[in-house]
Amino acid sequence: MLKQIKKGRALLIVFLPCLLVFASCFQIVEDVTVRKDGSGDAVFTANLSQSKTKLASIMLLDSVNGYKVPSRADIRNQLIKLEGELREIEGISNVTHSVDFDKFIATIRFSFTDVDKLNRISNNIFEEMKISPANKSSYAYRNDTRTFSRIYMHEPKAKLEFDKMKEADKEIFKSATYTSIYRFDRQVISQSNTSAKLASSKKAVMLQGSVLDLINGKNNITNHIKLAN
Amino acid sequence: MNKLFITIGILIASTANAQDLARKIPHDAFAVVNIQTAHFFELMSVDEFNTTTVGKAVREKANEAGFDGVQGIADFGIALDRTTYFYAKLTDSVTYFNFLLPIANVNNFEKHFAKDENVQDHGSYKSFVKEVSGDSAVFAWDNSTLTITSATLVSNYFEQPDVAQRYGLMNYNYYDYYEEAATEAADSVYMDDWYAEEDTASVVDFDIPPPVLPADTSEWELDWGAADTAALDSAYDAYSYEDYAVDSVEDDGNPYDSYYAADQAVKQQLVSEWAGAYSSALFDSPLAESVLNNSSYVASLNKDALVSVWIPSFESIYTALLPELGEFRSAGKLFSYYGSLQVGLFADDEGFKLKSSMEVDGNMAKSFQRMYGGKLNKKFLRYLNTDDAIGYFSLVMDTKAYLEELPALMKDTYGGMFSQYADDIDLGAELLSLMLDEEALAKVAKGDALFVLNGVSEKEVPYISYEYDDDYNYQEVEKTKMETIPDFLFMFSSDDAALYNRVMSYVSNKGYLLEENGVYQLVNTELPFDLLFARKDGIIFIGTSVDQLSAIASNQYRGKVDRYSRKLLTKNKFVGLLSAKKLSAEIPTAQLASLDRYIAFHKMFGSMGDFYFKSNGIKRNTISGEFVAQTPEGFDNAIQYLFALVDYATEQR
């Protein structure tokens, strides 16, 4: 799961200082398309528009609650840097990003040659966030068995870190939501996570939940998806 | 005849003060705090106190600590009907901190506090030494007084080479060893010298001279005789460097730890001896001149204060606590403008009051009187409705006088602080004065202003979310949510109508403002609230309510000011008032989602009185201010209310 959050947090890294000042909520959307050969496209979106009035006011200040408030230029530069880092990774291409300061929505998109590259990105993000990649959360795809697995292990360390946060800062996560969507070019025969929903075309799986539940380990987003031939 | 009156006067004064522990406080104490327990227990009886949560907690803690027979606060032996004092006394080498508490029943006191201690009987008083929060403190008492004394050494003093040598301190720097090691490679003789020196140090006599106490030692009638020194000599035998050199030398041979420990031992010994000697003097060496002879202190006393603090000189706070600052001051003018500082905490039927006042010197007083010489524009009151307003804040200054006084103030304050730049600052100040057209600026903003917080309201604001189709393709959709925004009105006097009109039409032409019936509204803004501007009666208004601004511009607005607020605003230079009760009613329920929080919030704040602060600026040479937390109805006084609040909060836990 954490990987789920953290992957979304690739974008959040740059917004986090803004978030940690009473912004009320945010949404993370992970949208991954996997083709038969294991290649695919990914889109990660951080949508902070529900907090935009607060963010707009906060960004007029230098710092709030002891957190430095990044300027728009800071945020743009961070995203440019992140995009550059992704480009460096072999097997990652078509990296683009967008940031809309009217709506407070940031998006990063890229293509990958194989699902395993997603794990590589996760690890990079972990390193950037100074979190040791002890958890076993990962993506896996095997064409021979026609399975796509999203494995999530709850990381107690994340909960510990979360518990250390100030109450006011914790509030931010209380109404935060994540959405993950996995799309395939074949139909899904079965999936292991009962909370996940299957699209009418049977080619996409969606799982939604609260970020807080993920941090606390109350929700598990592990899902083994079996695909048709 | 006159002499007779004076003698009678002195007799009366000394009788009145005979029981007052203040006579033990030196006239040049750095800070004196009076804790008037008697007044506290007038506001809340001892019996009442014992039934409060705090009173019960005191009793429980006492029982846990093994105090027998403690039924209430009065059973500790401390007199509750007399004043307790705390003061600090600075010398060049040591700072003493002292509590002076009146004793009502010495047997009770000894029974509870001295029973497990190593009590020494000095004849006129008894004492023991006890660790309190990591520092050792000397508890000394006779039948009527308990003193608690602790001492802190002034580290700069002990870093001086001659002083260090006198006390046998090494002041060894951790890095010295490595620097020496490097030098030693070139010159091995050095280390031999070093060890020779160390040997000398270990046999240095511990001749302990008295700290520089009062400037005039006769005042203390204190004999820092040979007996004390002899005692210290023998005590010092226990602290030879050799004792420390064996175990704690680091693997790499750096002797820092052992030298440090030895220095600390010497210092602790000094602290302990000096605190003991000071404590002894409090009982055995009456002061020739106590703080009661200090007119500034006596003037600061107020029988109605629960706690009062007197600091004889504002500057001394800085020189005592930030001695480094002294290096910046050449002329010594930085804080010399400020005299004594007095703070008093009062609790009466109106509420808790924190009153403070500070003396300033004549020139500064004149500057301040000019700067804060204006009055609040009475027309402001037409636009205030105290029935509805949650709070307001006002300020009265004279812009012209302020701008005229500013360069001189800058020059004196900063020129003194950074003497090397005195000329630059002087020139800067002159240039500033030349560039500013004080008159014209004062026309734009005369210097008085009023900010009114009319309320907080909820406003629907849009945000982006997503809608998913059957295949989980999604698109952005606009949704709305409610947000809390402030509703305020700010006004200031301005005589320059021409400039206002020019600015407004310029900004309107640029497309940032829309004008309607004399009200300009900011457009294309990311602010969560509307922002509007209007000008009427020589006042510029900035507010968030279209209705209010339109009403003002069209002369339709009718304010309403209660007598209390009118007096507060017109008689003071600075005023701020906040009604917790009105604010609690305004906070949208969505912000207090859970019922528990909702109830607790309204119970705590819904019954609270107003908070306000006021300052009537400078009167003669004294600047004063007051912060008041009003007692709500249903409570006799602020103390009763405070304890009721504590009781309530405890019940909720």
mmCIF file with all atom_site columns, N, CA, C and O in Angstrom, chain A residues 21-53:
data_model
loop_
_atom_site.group_PDB
_atom_site.id
_atom_site.type_symbol
_atom_site.label_atom_id
_atom_site.label_alt_id
_atom_site.label_comp_id
_atom_site.label_asym_id
_atom_site.label_entity_id
_atom_site.label_seq_id
_atom_site.pdbx_PDB_ins_code
_atom_site.Cartn_x
_atom_site.Cartn_y
_atom_site.Cartn_z
_atom_site.occupancy
_atom_site.B_iso_or_equiv
_atom_site.pdbx_formal_charge
_atom_site.auth_seq_id
_atom_site.auth_comp_id
_atom_site.auth_asym_id
_atom_site.auth_atom_id
_atom_site.pdbx_PDB_model_num
ATOM 1   N N  . VAL A 1 21 ? 0.051   22.277 6.404   1.00 0.00 ? 21 VAL A N  1
ATOM 2   C CA . VAL A 1 21 ? -0.337  23.501 7.073   1.00 0.00 ? 21 VAL A CA 1
ATOM 3   C C  . VAL A 1 21 ? -1.844  23.645 7.005   1.00 0.00 ? 21 VAL A C  1
ATOM 4   O O  . VAL A 1 21 ? -2.372  24.565 6.421   1.00 0.00 ? 21 VAL A O  1
ATOM 5   N N  . PHE A 1 22 ? -2.496  22.672 7.564   1.00 0.00 ? 22 PHE A N  1
ATOM 6   C CA . PHE A 1 22 ? -3.948  22.709 7.715   1.00 0.00 ? 22 PHE A CA 1
ATOM 7   C C  . PHE A 1 22 ? -4.716  22.596 6.410   1.00 0.00 ? 22 PHE A C  1
ATOM 8   O O  . PHE A 1 22 ? -5.899  22.862 6.392   1.00 0.00 ? 22 PHE A O  1
ATOM 9   N N  . ALA A 1 23 ? -4.062  22.262 5.328   1.00 0.00 ? 23 ALA A N  1
ATOM 10  C CA . ALA A 1 23 ? -4.838  22.017 4.123   1.00 0.00 ? 23 ALA A CA 1
ATOM 11  C C  . ALA A 1 23 ? -5.748  20.855 4.477   1.00 0.00 ? 23 ALA A C  1
ATOM 12  O O  . ALA A 1 23 ? -5.355  19.965 5.219   1.00 0.00 ? 23 ALA A O  1
ATOM 13  N N  . SER A 1 24 ? -6.978  20.884 3.992   1.00 0.00 ? 24 SER A N  1
ATOM 14  C CA . SER A 1 24 ? -7.884  19.924 4.571   1.00 0.00 ? 24 SER A CA 1
ATOM 15  C C  . SER A 1 24 ? -7.884  18.563 3.913   1.00 0.00 ? 24 SER A C  1
ATOM 16  O O  . SER A 1 24 ? -7.999  17.555 4.569   1.00 0.00 ? 24 SER A O  1
ATOM 17  N N  . CYS A 1 25 ? -7.768  18.483 2.598   1.00 0.00 ? 25 CYS A N  1
ATOM 18  C CA . CYS A 1 25 ? -7.717  17.141 2.046   1.00 0.00 ? 25 CYS A CA 1
ATOM 19  C C  . CYS A 1 25 ? -7.164  17.110 0.633   1.00 0.00 ? 25 CYS A C  1
ATOM 20  O O  . CYS A 1 25 ? -6.995  18.137 -0.009  1.00 0.00 ? 25 CYS A O  1
ATOM 21  N N  . PHE A 1 26 ? -6.873  15.904 0.198   1.00 0.00 ? 26 PHE A N  1
ATOM 22  C CA . PHE A 1 26 ? -6.307  15.761 -1.140  1.00 0.00 ? 26 PHE A CA 1
ATOM 23  C C  . PHE A 1 26 ? -6.682  14.394 -1.707  1.00 0.00 ? 26 PHE A C  1
ATOM 24  O O  . PHE A 1 26 ? -7.144  13.513 -0.984  1.00 0.00 ? 26 PHE A O  1
ATOM 25  N N  . GLN A 1 27 ? -6.517  14.250 -3.004  1.00 0.00 ? 27 GLN A N  1
ATOM 26  C CA . GLN A 1 27 ? -6.798  12.972 -3.665  1.00 0.00 ? 27 GLN A CA 1
ATOM 27  C C  . GLN A 1 27 ? -5.564  12.546 -4.452  1.00 0.00 ? 27 GLN A C  1
ATOM 28  O O  . GLN A 1 27 ? -4.915  13.384 -5.072  1.00 0.00 ? 27 GLN A O  1
ATOM 29  N N  . ILE A 1 28 ? -5.309  11.253 -4.416  1.00 0.00 ? 28 ILE A N  1
ATOM 30  C CA . ILE A 1 28 ? -4.212  10.729 -5.228  1.00 0.00 ? 28 ILE A CA 1
ATOM 31  C C  . ILE A 1 28 ? -4.822  9.719  -6.200  1.00 0.00 ? 28 ILE A C  1
ATOM 32  O O  . ILE A 1 28 ? -5.623  8.875  -5.783  1.00 0.00 ? 28 ILE A O  1
ATOM 33  N N  . VAL A 1 29 ? -4.469  9.835  -7.453  1.00 0.00 ? 29 VAL A N  1
ATOM 34  C CA . VAL A 1 29 ? -4.988  8.876  -8.431  1.00 0.00 ? 29 VAL A CA 1
ATOM 35  C C  . VAL A 1 29 ? -3.810  8.220  -9.152  1.00 0.00 ? 29 VAL A C  1
ATOM 36  O O  . VAL A 1 29 ? -2.938  8.905  -9.685  1.00 0.00 ? 29 VAL A O  1
ATOM 37  N N  . GLU A 1 30 ? -3.811  6.898  -9.117  1.00 0.00 ? 30 GLU A N  1
ATOM 38  C CA . GLU A 1 30 ? -2.773  6.134  -9.801  1.00 0.00 ? 30 GLU A CA 1
ATOM 39  C C  . GLU A 1 30 ? -3.483  5.383  -10.933 1.00 0.00 ? 30 GLU A C  1
ATOM 40  O O  . GLU A 1 30 ? -4.430  4.633  -10.684 1.00 0.00 ? 30 GLU A O  1
ATOM 41  N N  . ASP A 1 31 ? -3.061  5.614  -12.132 1.00 0.00 ? 31 ASP A N  1
ATOM 42  C CA . ASP A 1 31 ? -3.743  5.011  -13.281 1.00 0.00 ? 31 ASP A CA 1
ATOM 43  C C  . ASP A 1 31 ? -2.673  4.317  -14.136 1.00 0.00 ? 31 ASP A C  1
ATOM 44  O O  . ASP A 1 31 ? -1.868  4.983  -14.778 1.00 0.00 ? 31 ASP A O  1
ATOM 45  N N  . VAL A 1 32 ? -2.666  2.980  -14.098 1.00 0.00 ? 32 VAL A N  1
ATOM 46  C CA . VAL A 1 32 ? -1.601  2.233  -14.782 1.00 0.00 ? 32 VAL A CA 1
ATOM 47  C C  . VAL A 1 32 ? -2.228  1.312  -15.843 1.00 0.00 ? 32 VAL A C  1
ATOM 48  O O  . VAL A 1 32 ? -3.151  0.553  -15.539 1.00 0.00 ? 32 VAL A O  1
ATOM 49  N N  . THR A 1 33 ? -1.737  1.436  -17.055 1.00 0.00 ? 33 THR A N  1
ATOM 50  C CA . THR A 1 33 ? -2.201  0.562  -18.140 1.00 0.00 ? 33 THR A CA 1
ATOM 51  C C  . THR A 1 33 ? -1.083  -0.437 -18.453 1.00 0.00 ? 33 THR A C  1
ATOM 52  O O  . THR A 1 33 ? 0.069   -0.033 -18.655 1.00 0.00 ? 33 THR A O  1
ATOM 53  N N  . VAL A 1 34 ? -1.428  -1.738 -18.439 1.00 0.00 ? 34 VAL A N  1
ATOM 54  C CA . VAL A 1 34 ? -0.404  -2.768 -18.697 1.00 0.00 ? 34 VAL A CA 1
ATOM 55  C C  . VAL A 1 34 ? -0.791  -3.546 -19.957 1.00 0.00 ? 34 VAL A C  1
ATOM 56  O O  . VAL A 1 34 ? -1.908  -4.059 -20.050 1.00 0.00 ? 34 VAL A O  1
ATOM 57  N N  . ARG A 1 35 ? 0.156   -3.601 -20.918 1.00 0.00 ? 35 ARG A N  1
ATOM 58  C CA . ARG A 1 35 ? -0.117  -4.362 -22.145 1.00 0.00 ? 35 ARG A CA 1
ATOM 59  C C  . ARG A 1 35 ? 0.412   -5.783 -22.008 1.00 0.00 ? 35 ARG A C  1
ATOM 60  O O  . ARG A 1 35 ? 1.140   -6.099 -21.046 1.00 0.00 ? 35 ARG A O  1
ATOM 61  N N  . LYS A 1 36 ? 0.065   -6.581 -22.992 1.00 0.00 ? 36 LYS A N  1
ATOM 62  C CA . LYS A 1 36 ? 0.390   -8.011 -22.940 1.00 0.00 ? 36 LYS A CA 1
ATOM 63  C C  . LYS A 1 36 ? 1.879   -8.269 -22.744 1.00 0.00 ? 36 LYS A C  1
ATOM 64  O O  . LYS A 1 36 ? 2.291   -9.162 -22.003 1.00 0.00 ? 36 LYS A O  1
ATOM 65  N N  . ASP A 1 37 ? 2.704   -7.444 -23.406 1.00 0.00 ? 37 ASP A N  1
ATOM 66  C CA . ASP A 1 37 ? 4.152   -7.672 -23.320 1.00 0.00 ? 37 ASP A CA 1
ATOM 67  C C  . ASP A 1 37 ? 4.765   -7.095 -22.043 1.00 0.00 ? 37 ASP A C  1
ATOM 68  O O  . ASP A 1 37 ? 5.983   -7.099 -21.873 1.00 0.00 ? 37 ASP A O  1
ATOM 69  N N  . GLY A 1 38 ? 3.932   -6.563 -21.145 1.00 0.00 ? 38 GLY A N  1
ATOM 70  C CA . GLY A 1 38 ? 4.448   -6.028 -19.872 1.00 0.00 ? 38 GLY A CA 1
ATOM 71  C C  . GLY A 1 38 ? 4.765   -4.557 -19.932 1.00 0.00 ? 38 GLY A C  1
ATOM 72  O O  . GLY A 1 38 ? 5.036   -3.936 -18.912 1.00 0.00 ? 38 GLY A O  1
ATOM 73  N N  . SER A 1 39 ? 4.708   -3.976 -21.125 1.00 0.00 ? 39 SER A N  1
ATOM 74  C CA . SER A 1 39 ? 4.948   -2.533 -21.212 1.00 0.00 ? 39 SER A CA 1
ATOM 75  C C  . SER A 1 39 ? 3.649   -1.810 -20.888 1.00 0.00 ? 39 SER A C  1
ATOM 76  O O  . SER A 1 39 ? 2.591   -2.433 -20.779 1.00 0.00 ? 39 SER A O  1
ATOM 77  N N  . GLY A 1 40 ? 3.744   -0.488 -20.722 1.00 0.00 ? 40 GLY A N  1
ATOM 78  C CA . GLY A 1 40 ? 2.511   0.227  -20.417 1.00 0.00 ? 40 GLY A CA 1
ATOM 79  C C  . GLY A 1 40 ? 2.724   1.695  -20.170 1.00 0.00 ? 40 GLY A C  1
ATOM 80  O O  . GLY A 1 40 ? 3.795   2.261  -20.419 1.00 0.00 ? 40 GLY A O  1
ATOM 81  N N  . ASP A 1 41 ? 1.665   2.323  -19.636 1.00 0.00 ? 41 ASP A N  1
ATOM 82  C CA . ASP A 1 41 ? 1.689   3.761  -19.349 1.00 0.00 ? 41 ASP A CA 1
ATOM 83  C C  . ASP A 1 41 ? 1.194   3.983  -17.916 1.00 0.00 ? 41 ASP A C  1
ATOM 84  O O  . ASP A 1 41 ? 0.349   3.219  -17.435 1.00 0.00 ? 41 ASP A O  1
ATOM 85  N N  . ALA A 1 42 ? 1.723   5.023  -17.306 1.00 0.00 ? 42 ALA A N  1
ATOM 86  C CA . ALA A 1 42 ? 1.271   5.326  -15.957 1.00 0.00 ? 42 ALA A CA 1
ATOM 87  C C  . ALA A 1 42 ? 0.997   6.816  -15.825 1.00 0.00 ? 42 ALA A C  1
ATOM 88  O O  . ALA A 1 42 ? 1.690   7.642  -16.426 1.00 0.00 ? 42 ALA A O  1
ATOM 89  N N  . VAL A 1 43 ? -0.028  7.130  -15.073 1.00 0.00 ? 43 VAL A N  1
ATOM 90  C CA . VAL A 1 43 ? -0.355  8.530  -14.787 1.00 0.00 ? 43 VAL A CA 1
ATOM 91  C C  . VAL A 1 43 ? -0.572  8.641  -13.280 1.00 0.00 ? 43 VAL A C  1
ATOM 92  O O  . VAL A 1 43 ? -1.373  7.886  -12.715 1.00 0.00 ? 43 VAL A O  1
ATOM 93  N N  . PHE A 1 44 ? 0.156   9.515  -12.659 1.00 0.00 ? 44 PHE A N  1
ATOM 94  C CA . PHE A 1 44 ? -0.066  9.774  -11.231 1.00 0.00 ? 44 PHE A CA 1
ATOM 95  C C  . PHE A 1 44 ? -0.542  11.205 -11.068 1.00 0.00 ? 44 PHE A C  1
ATOM 96  O O  . PHE A 1 44 ? 0.053   12.133 -11.621 1.00 0.00 ? 44 PHE A O  1
ATOM 97  N N  . THR A 1 45 ? -1.608  11.362 -10.327 1.00 0.00 ? 45 THR A N  1
ATOM 98  C CA . THR A 1 45 ? -2.185  12.693 -10.153 1.00 0.00 ? 45 THR A CA 1
ATOM 99  C C  . THR A 1 45 ? -2.335  12.998 -8.665  1.00 0.00 ? 45 THR A C  1
ATOM 100 O O  . THR A 1 45 ? -2.806  12.151 -7.905  1.00 0.00 ? 45 THR A O  1
ATOM 101 N N  . ALA A 1 46 ? -1.924  14.186 -8.279  1.00 0.00 ? 46 ALA A N  1
ATOM 102 C CA . ALA A 1 46 ? -2.199  14.668 -6.919  1.00 0.00 ? 46 ALA A CA 1
ATOM 103 C C  . ALA A 1 46 ? -3.133  15.851 -7.071  1.00 0.00 ? 46 ALA A C  1
ATOM 104 O O  . ALA A 1 46 ? -2.793  16.836 -7.722  1.00 0.00 ? 46 ALA A O  1
ATOM 105 N N  . ASN A 1 47 ? -4.297  15.723 -6.502  1.00 0.00 ? 47 ASN A N  1
ATOM 106 C CA . ASN A 1 47 ? -5.312  16.763 -6.647  1.00 0.00 ? 47 ASN A CA 1
ATOM 107 C C  . ASN A 1 47 ? -5.552  17.404 -5.287  1.00 0.00 ? 47 ASN A C  1
ATOM 108 O O  . ASN A 1 47 ? -6.118  16.792 -4.395  1.00 0.00 ? 47 ASN A O  1
ATOM 109 N N  . LEU A 1 48 ? -5.100  18.643 -5.160  1.00 0.00 ? 48 LEU A N  1
ATOM 110 C CA . LEU A 1 48 ? -5.239  19.338 -3.888  1.00 0.00 ? 48 LEU A CA 1
ATOM 111 C C  . LEU A 1 48 ? -6.283  20.455 -3.967  1.00 0.00 ? 48 LEU A C  1
ATOM 112 O O  . LEU A 1 48 ? -6.296  21.360 -3.156  1.00 0.00 ? 48 LEU A O  1
ATOM 113 N N  . SER A 1 49 ? -7.148  20.342 -4.985  1.00 0.00 ? 49 SER A N  1
ATOM 114 C CA . SER A 1 49 ? -8.015  21.500 -5.245  1.00 0.00 ? 49 SER A CA 1
ATOM 115 C C  . SER A 1 49 ? -9.022  21.736 -4.123  1.00 0.00 ? 49 SER A C  1
ATOM 116 O O  . SER A 1 49 ? -9.497  22.843 -3.948  1.00 0.00 ? 49 SER A O  1
ATOM 117 N N  . GLN A 1 50 ? -9.321  20.679 -3.349  1.00 0.00 ? 50 GLN A N  1
ATOM 118 C CA . GLN A 1 50 ? -10.247 20.901 -2.235  1.00 0.00 ? 50 GLN A CA 1
ATOM 119 C C  . GLN A 1 50 ? -9.649  21.828 -1.200  1.00 0.00 ? 50 GLN A C  1
ATOM 120 O O  . GLN A 1 50 ? -10.345 22.345 -0.345  1.00 0.00 ? 50 GLN A O  1
ATOM 121 N N  . SER A 1 51 ? -8.338  21.969 -1.233  1.00 0.00 ? 51 SER A N  1
ATOM 122 C CA . SER A 1 51 ? -7.669  22.822 -0.253  1.00 0.00 ? 51 SER A CA 1
ATOM 123 C C  . SER A 1 51 ? -7.155  24.094 -0.895  1.00 0.00 ? 51 SER A C  1
ATOM 124 O O  . SER A 1 51 ? -6.323  24.783 -0.332  1.00 0.00 ? 51 SER A O  1
ATOM 125 N N  . LYS A 1 52 ? -7.647  24.374 -2.080  1.00 0.00 ? 52 LYS A N  1
ATOM 126 C CA . LYS A 1 52 ? -6.969  25.424 -2.849  1.00 0.00 ? 52 LYS A CA 1
ATOM 127 C C  . LYS A 1 52 ? -7.066  26.808 -2.213  1.00 0.00 ? 52 LYS A C  1
ATOM 128 O O  . LYS A 1 52 ? -6.134  27.593 -2.329  1.00 0.00 ? 52 LYS A O  1
ATOM 129 N N  . THR A 1 53 ? -8.184  27.126 -1.553  1.00 0.00 ? 53 THR A N  1
ATOM 130 C CA . THR A 1 53 ? -8.245  28.482 -0.982  1.00 0.00 ? 53 THR A CA 1
ATOM 131 C C  . THR A 1 53 ? -7.203  28.633 0.118   1.00 0.00 ? 53 THR A C  1
ATOM 132 O O  . THR A 1 53 ? -6.549  29.655 0.232   1.00 0.00 ? 53 THR A O  1
#
